Coordinates of C-alpha atoms in Angstrom, one line a residue:
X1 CA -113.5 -27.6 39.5
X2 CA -113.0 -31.5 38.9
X3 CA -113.5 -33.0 35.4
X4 CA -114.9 -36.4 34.5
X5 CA -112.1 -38.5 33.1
X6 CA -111.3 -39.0 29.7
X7 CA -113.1 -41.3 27.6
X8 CA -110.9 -44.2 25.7
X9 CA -110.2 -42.8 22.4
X10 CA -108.4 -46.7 21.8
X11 CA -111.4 -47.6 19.3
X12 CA -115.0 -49.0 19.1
X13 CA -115.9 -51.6 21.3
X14 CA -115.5 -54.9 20.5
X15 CA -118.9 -56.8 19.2
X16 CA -119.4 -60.6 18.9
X17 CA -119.6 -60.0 14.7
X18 CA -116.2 -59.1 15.3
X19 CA -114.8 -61.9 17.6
X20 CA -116.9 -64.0 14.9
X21 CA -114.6 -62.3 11.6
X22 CA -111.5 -62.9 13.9
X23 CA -111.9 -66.5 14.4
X24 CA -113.6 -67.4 11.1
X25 CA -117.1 -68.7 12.5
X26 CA -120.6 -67.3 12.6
X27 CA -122.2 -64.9 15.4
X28 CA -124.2 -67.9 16.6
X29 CA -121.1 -70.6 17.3
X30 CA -119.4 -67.3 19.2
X31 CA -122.4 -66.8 21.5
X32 CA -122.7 -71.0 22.3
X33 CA -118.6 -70.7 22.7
X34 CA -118.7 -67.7 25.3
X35 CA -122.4 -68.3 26.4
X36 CA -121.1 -71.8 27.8
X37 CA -123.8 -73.5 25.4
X38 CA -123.1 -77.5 26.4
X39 CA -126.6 -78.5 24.3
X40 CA -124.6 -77.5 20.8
X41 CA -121.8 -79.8 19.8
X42 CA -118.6 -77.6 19.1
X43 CA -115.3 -78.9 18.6
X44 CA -112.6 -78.5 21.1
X45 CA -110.3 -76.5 18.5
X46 CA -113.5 -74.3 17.3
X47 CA -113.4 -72.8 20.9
X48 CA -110.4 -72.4 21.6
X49 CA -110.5 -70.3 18.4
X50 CA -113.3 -68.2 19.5
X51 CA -112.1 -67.6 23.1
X52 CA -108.1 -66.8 21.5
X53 CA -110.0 -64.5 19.3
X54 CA -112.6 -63.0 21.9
X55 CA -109.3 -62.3 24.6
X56 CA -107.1 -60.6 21.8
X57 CA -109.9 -58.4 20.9
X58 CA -111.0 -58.2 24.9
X59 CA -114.3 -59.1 23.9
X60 CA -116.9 -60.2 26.9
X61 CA -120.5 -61.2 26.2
X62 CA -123.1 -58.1 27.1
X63 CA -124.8 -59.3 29.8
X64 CA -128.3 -57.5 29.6
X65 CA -128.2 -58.2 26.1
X66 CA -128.1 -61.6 27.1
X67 CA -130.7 -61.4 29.7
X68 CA -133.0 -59.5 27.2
X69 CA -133.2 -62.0 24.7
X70 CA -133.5 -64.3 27.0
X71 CA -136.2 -62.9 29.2
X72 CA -133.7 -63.9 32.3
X73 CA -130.3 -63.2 33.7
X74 CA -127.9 -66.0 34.5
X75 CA -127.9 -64.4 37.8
X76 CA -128.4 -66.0 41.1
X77 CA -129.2 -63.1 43.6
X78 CA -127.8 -62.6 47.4
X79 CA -129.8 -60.8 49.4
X80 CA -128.1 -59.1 52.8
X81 CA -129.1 -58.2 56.0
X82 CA -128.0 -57.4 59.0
X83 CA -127.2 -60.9 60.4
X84 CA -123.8 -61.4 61.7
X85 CA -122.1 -63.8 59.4
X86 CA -120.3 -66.4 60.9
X87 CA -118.4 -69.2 59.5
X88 CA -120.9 -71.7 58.7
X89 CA -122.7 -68.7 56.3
X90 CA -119.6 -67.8 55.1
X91 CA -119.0 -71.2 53.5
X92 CA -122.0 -71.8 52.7
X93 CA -121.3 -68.4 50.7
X94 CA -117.9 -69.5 49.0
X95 CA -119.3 -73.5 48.1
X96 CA -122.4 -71.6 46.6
X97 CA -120.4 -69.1 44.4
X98 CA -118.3 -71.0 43.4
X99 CA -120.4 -74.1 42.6
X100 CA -122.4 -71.8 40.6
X101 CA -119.9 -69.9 38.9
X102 CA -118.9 -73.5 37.2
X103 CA -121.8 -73.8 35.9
X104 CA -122.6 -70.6 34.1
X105 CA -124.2 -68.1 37.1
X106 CA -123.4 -65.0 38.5
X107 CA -123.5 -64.6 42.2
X108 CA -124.3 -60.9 43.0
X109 CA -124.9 -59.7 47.0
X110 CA -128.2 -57.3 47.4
X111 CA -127.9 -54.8 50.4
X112 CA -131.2 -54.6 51.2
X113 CA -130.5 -52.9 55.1
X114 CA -133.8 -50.9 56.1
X115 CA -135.9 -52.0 52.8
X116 CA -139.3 -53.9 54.1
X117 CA -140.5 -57.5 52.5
X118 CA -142.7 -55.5 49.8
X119 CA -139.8 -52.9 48.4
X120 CA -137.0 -55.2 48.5
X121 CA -138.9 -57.9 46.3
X122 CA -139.5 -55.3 44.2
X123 CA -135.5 -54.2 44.3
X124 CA -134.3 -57.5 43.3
X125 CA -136.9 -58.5 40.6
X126 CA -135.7 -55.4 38.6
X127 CA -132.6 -56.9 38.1
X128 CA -134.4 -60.0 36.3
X129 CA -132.2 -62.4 38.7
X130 CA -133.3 -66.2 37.8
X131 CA -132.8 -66.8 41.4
X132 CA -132.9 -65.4 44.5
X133 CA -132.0 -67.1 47.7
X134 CA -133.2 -64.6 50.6
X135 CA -131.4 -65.1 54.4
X136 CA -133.5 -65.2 57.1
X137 CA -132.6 -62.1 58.2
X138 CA -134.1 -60.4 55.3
X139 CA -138.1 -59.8 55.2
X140 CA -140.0 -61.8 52.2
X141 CA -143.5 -62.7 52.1
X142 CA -145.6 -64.6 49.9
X143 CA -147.0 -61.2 48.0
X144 CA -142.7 -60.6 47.4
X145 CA -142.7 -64.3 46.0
X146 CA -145.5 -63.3 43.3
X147 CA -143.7 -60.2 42.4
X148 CA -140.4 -61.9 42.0
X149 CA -142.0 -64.9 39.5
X150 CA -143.9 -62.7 37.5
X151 CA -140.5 -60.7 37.1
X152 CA -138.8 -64.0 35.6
X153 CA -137.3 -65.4 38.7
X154 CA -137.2 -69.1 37.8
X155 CA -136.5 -70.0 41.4
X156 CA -137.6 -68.2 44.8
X157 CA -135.1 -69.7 47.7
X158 CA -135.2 -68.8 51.4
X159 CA -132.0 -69.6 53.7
X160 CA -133.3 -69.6 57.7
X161 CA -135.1 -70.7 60.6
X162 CA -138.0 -71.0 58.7
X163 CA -139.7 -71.6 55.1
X164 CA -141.9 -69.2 53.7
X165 CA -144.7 -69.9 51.9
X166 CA -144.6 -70.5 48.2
X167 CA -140.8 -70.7 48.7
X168 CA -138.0 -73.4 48.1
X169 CA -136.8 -73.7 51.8
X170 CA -133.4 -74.3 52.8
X171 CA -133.6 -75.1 56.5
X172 CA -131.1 -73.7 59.1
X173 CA -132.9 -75.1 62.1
X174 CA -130.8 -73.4 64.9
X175 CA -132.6 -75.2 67.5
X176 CA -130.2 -78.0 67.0
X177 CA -127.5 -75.7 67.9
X178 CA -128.8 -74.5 71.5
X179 CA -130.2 -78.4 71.9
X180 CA -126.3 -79.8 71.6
X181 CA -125.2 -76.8 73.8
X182 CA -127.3 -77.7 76.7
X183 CA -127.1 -82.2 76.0
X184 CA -123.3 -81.1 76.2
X185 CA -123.7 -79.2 79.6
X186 CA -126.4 -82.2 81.0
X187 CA -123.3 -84.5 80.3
X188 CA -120.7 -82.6 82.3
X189 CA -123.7 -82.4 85.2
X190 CA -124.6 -78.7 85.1
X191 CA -128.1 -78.0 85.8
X192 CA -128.6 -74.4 86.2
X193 CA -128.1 -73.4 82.9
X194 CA -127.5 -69.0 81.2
X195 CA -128.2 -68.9 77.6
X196 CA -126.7 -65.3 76.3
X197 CA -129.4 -63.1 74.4
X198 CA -127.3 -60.8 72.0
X199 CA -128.9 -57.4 72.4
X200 CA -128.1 -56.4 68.6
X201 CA -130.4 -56.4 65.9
X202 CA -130.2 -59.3 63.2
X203 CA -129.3 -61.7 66.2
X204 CA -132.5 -62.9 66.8
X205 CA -132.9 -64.8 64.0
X206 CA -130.8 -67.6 65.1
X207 CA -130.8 -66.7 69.2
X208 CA -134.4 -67.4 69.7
X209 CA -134.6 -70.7 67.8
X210 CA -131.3 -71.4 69.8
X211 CA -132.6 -70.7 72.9
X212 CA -135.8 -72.4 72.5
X213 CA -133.5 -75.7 71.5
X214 CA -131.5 -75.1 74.8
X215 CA -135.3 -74.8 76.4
X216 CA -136.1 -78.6 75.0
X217 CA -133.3 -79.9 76.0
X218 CA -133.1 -78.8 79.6
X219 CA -136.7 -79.5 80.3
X220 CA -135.6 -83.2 79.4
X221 CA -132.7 -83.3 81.2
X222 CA -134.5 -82.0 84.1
X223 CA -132.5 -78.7 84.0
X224 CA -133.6 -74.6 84.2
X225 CA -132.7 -72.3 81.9
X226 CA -131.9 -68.4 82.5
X227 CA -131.9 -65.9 79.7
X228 CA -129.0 -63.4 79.7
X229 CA -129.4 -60.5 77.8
X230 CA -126.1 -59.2 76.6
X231 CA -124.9 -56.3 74.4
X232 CA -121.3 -57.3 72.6
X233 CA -119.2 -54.7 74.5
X234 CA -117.1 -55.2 77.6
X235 CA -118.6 -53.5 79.7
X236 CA -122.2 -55.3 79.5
X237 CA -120.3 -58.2 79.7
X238 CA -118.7 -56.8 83.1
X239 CA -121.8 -56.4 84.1
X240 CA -122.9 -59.3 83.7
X241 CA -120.1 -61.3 85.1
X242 CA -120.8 -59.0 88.5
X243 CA -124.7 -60.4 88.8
X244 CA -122.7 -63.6 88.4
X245 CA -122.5 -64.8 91.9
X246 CA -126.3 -64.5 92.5
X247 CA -127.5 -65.7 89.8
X248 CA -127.0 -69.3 91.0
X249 CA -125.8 -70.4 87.6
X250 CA -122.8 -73.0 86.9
X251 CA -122.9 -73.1 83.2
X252 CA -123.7 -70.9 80.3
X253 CA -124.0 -71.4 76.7
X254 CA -122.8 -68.1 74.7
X255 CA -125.0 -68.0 71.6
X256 CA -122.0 -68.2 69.8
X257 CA -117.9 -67.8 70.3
X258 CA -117.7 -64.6 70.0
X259 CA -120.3 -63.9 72.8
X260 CA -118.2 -66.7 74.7
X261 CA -115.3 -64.8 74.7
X262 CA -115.9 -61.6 75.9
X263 CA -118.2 -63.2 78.7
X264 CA -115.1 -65.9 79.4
X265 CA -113.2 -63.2 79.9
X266 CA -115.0 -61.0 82.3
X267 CA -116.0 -64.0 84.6
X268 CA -112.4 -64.7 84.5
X269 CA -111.6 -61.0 85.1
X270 CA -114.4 -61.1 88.0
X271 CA -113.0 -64.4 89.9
X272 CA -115.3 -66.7 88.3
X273 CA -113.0 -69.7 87.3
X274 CA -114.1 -71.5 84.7
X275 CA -114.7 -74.6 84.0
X276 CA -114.7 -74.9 88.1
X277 CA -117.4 -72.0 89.0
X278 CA -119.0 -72.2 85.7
X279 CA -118.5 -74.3 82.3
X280 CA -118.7 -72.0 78.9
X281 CA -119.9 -72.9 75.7
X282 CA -120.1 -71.4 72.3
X283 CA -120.7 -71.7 69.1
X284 CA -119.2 -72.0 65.6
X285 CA -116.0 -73.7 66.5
X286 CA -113.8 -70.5 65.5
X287 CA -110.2 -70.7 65.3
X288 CA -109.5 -68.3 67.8
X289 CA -111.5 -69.9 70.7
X290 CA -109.2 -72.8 70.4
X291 CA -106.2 -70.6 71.1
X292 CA -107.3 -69.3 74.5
X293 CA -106.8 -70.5 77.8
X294 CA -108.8 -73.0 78.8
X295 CA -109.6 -74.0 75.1
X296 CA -113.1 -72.7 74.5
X297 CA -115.7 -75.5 74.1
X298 CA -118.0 -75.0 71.2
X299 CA -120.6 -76.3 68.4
X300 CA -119.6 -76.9 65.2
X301 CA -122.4 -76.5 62.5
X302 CA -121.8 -78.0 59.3
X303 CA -123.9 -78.2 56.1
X304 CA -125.6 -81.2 55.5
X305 CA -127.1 -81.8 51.9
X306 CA -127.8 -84.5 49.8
X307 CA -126.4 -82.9 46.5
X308 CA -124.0 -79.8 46.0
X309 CA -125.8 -76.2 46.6
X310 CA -125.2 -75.2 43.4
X311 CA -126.3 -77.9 41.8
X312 CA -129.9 -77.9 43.4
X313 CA -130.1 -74.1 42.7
X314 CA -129.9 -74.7 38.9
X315 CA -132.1 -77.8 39.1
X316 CA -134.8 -75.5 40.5
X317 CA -133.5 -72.9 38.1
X318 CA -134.2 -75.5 35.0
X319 CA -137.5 -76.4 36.7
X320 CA -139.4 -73.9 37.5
X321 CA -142.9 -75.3 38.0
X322 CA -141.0 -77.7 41.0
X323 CA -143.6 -77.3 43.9
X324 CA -141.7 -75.6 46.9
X325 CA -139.2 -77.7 48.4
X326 CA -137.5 -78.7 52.2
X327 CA -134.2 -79.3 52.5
X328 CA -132.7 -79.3 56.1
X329 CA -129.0 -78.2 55.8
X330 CA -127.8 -77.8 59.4
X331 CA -125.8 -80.5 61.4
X332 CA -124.7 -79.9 64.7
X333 CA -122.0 -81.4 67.6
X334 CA -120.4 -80.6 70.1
X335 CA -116.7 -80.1 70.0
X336 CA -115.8 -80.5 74.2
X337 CA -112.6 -78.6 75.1
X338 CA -111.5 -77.2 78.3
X339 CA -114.1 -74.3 79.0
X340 CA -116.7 -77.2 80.1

C-alpha cells in the first residue's frame, strides 16, 4: 500500500513578520520590497536587506494572499486550444512572458480543450486573473466577457482572426498571409493556383482567412484558385500528389511549411518536379524548410506593434474603463527560395 510522503518537520513556514524582524524593517516596507512597489520610495540598501533576509529565510510572498487583499491577481492568463503553434505564436508567447514577468505579472497557460465559450469564462475568472488574453482558437463571447469583468479581470484580450465584441482585439489577420502567397506565385507567372486545407481541427482558424486572402489576390491577378483538402499524414499527401497530374495545377501554396513539406515530398516522390511542374509555397519561414532541396519558399509573419506586448497588456491592465481596442499585429512577405 503506498504512503503519502513525509511532511517537512524543518520548521514553520516563513511569514513576512519574520523576513521584516530579520532585516530590521516593518511588514509594510517588506511587502513594497518583494511586491515590486515602484510608487513607495525605498532605498537601494533597504532592499537589498529585505530580499538578503527574505532568501536566507526562503521566504516568497503568498500569492492569494496577495490577490485577496487586493481583489486581483497579478496574473495575466493564457488560454489554449487546439491551434497548432507555430513560430510566430511561439514568440509572440516568449516576448509576452517575458515582457510581463519584468514588470510584476505572472504568465499562467489555461487548457481549456473541449470546454465551450460559457464554461471556460467561467474556469479562468475563478482564478481572479487581471488579464486574460484568449487565442482564436478558443471560444469567448460577449456573455464570457461579463462574467470575466465582474470576476475582477481588469483587461479582456482576444488574439485572432477576429475581435470579439466588448473585447480588446489583437488582430492576427491571416488573410495577409495567403494574399503574399498567391502576389508571390502571380509574380513567378503561375495561374492555376492549390491552396492546402489542413483536415485537422484547430486549423481553421487561420486556413480559412488564408485561403480567402489567396481568393483576393488571384481574382486580381486574374488567377483560379483550387482548394486541397489535406490530412498531415503521408499517405493523404500521396494521394494527393497522384490527383496531381489532372488537376491542371502548376503551383500550390501549403497553408504553412509543414504542410509544404510533406506535399513537396510526395509530388517529388510522384514525378512532379518542382519548381518546373509546380512551384511550392509555405508558410512561417521554419528553419528546416531552408535545409531541403530545392530551399522551400515561404512567408514570414512577423509581429508588428507600435509598443511592446507587455507593456500595452498592463496599460489596459492599469486602465480598465479603456473602451475596447484594435491593434493589428501581423506583417507578412514573402521570403522567395528555390521551391517557386
Amino acid at each position: 500500500m503506498s504512503q503519502l510522503p513525509e511532511q517537512s518537520t524543518e520548521g514553520p513556514v516563513p511569514t513576512s513578520a519574520d523576513v521584516a524582524r530579520l532585516a530590521g524593517v516593518s511588514r509594510a516596507t517588506v511587502s513594497y520590497v518583494l511586491n515590486n512597489n515602484a510608487q513607495v520610495r525605498i532605498s537601494d540598501p533597504t532592499r537589498r536587506r529585505v530580499r538578503e533576509a527574505a532568501d536566507e529565510l526562503g521566504y516568497v510572498p503568498h500569492a492569494a494572499a496577495r490577490t485577496l487583499r487586493a481583489g486581483h491577481s497579478r496574473m495575466v492568463l493564457l488560454p489554449t486550444g487546439d491551434m497548432p503553434a507555430g513560430p510566430l505564436h511561439l514568440r509572440f508567447l516568449r516576448e509576452l512572458e517575458a515582457g510581463l514577468r519584468d514588470l510584476d505579472y505572472t504568465v499562467v497557460q489555461y487548457g481549456s480543450l473541449g470546454l465551450g465559450a460559457d464554461d471556460a469564462a467561467r474556469a479562468w475568472a475563478e482564478l481572479r486573473p487581471a488579464a486574460v488574453i484568449v487565442p482564436g482558437s478558443v471560444p469567448l463571447a460577449p456573455q464570457g466577457i461579463a462574467v470575466l469583468r465582474r470576476s475582477g479581470a481588469k483587461a479582456v484580450i482576444t488574439l485572432g482572426p477576429q475581435p470579439v465584441e466588448g473585447a480588446h482585439a489583437l488582430i492576427t489577420d491571416q488573410r495577409e498571409v495567403g494574399g503574399c502567397a498567391v502576389r508571390h506565385l502571380l509574380e513567378r507567372g503561375r495561374r492555376r493556383i492549390g491552396v492546402v486545407m489542413p483536415e485537422e481541427p484547430g486549423a481553421a482558424v487561420f486556413a480559412a482567412p488564408r485561403l480567402a486572402g489567396a481568393r483576393a489576390a488571384a481574382l486580381t491577378g486574374g488567377a483560379r484558385i483550387e482548394v486541397l483538402p489535406l490530412r498531415y499524414d503521408e499517405e493523404s499527401a500521396a494521394a494527393l500528389a497522384a490527383r496531381w497530374p489532372g488537376l491542371g495545377l502548376d503551383a500550390v501554396f501549403a497553408y504553412d511549411d509543414a504542410y509544404a513539406m510533406l506535399l513537396m515530398r510526395a509530388l517529388q516522390d510522384a514525378g512532379i518536379e518542382v519548381p518546373a511542374d509546380a512551384a511550392v509555397v509555405g508558410a512561417d519561414d521554419s528553419m528546416i524548410g531552408r535545409l531541403l532541396r530545392p530551399r522551400l519558399s515561404s512567408v514570414r509573419m512577423e509581429l508588428a506593434t507600435a509598443q511592446p506586448l507587455a507593456d500595452l497588456v498592463d496599460r489596459l491592465v492599469r486602465h480598465p474603463r479603456t473602451p475596447p481596442e484594435r491593434h493589428d499585429l501581423l506583417r507578412a512577405r514573402p521570403v522567395r527560395r528555390e521551391s517557386s
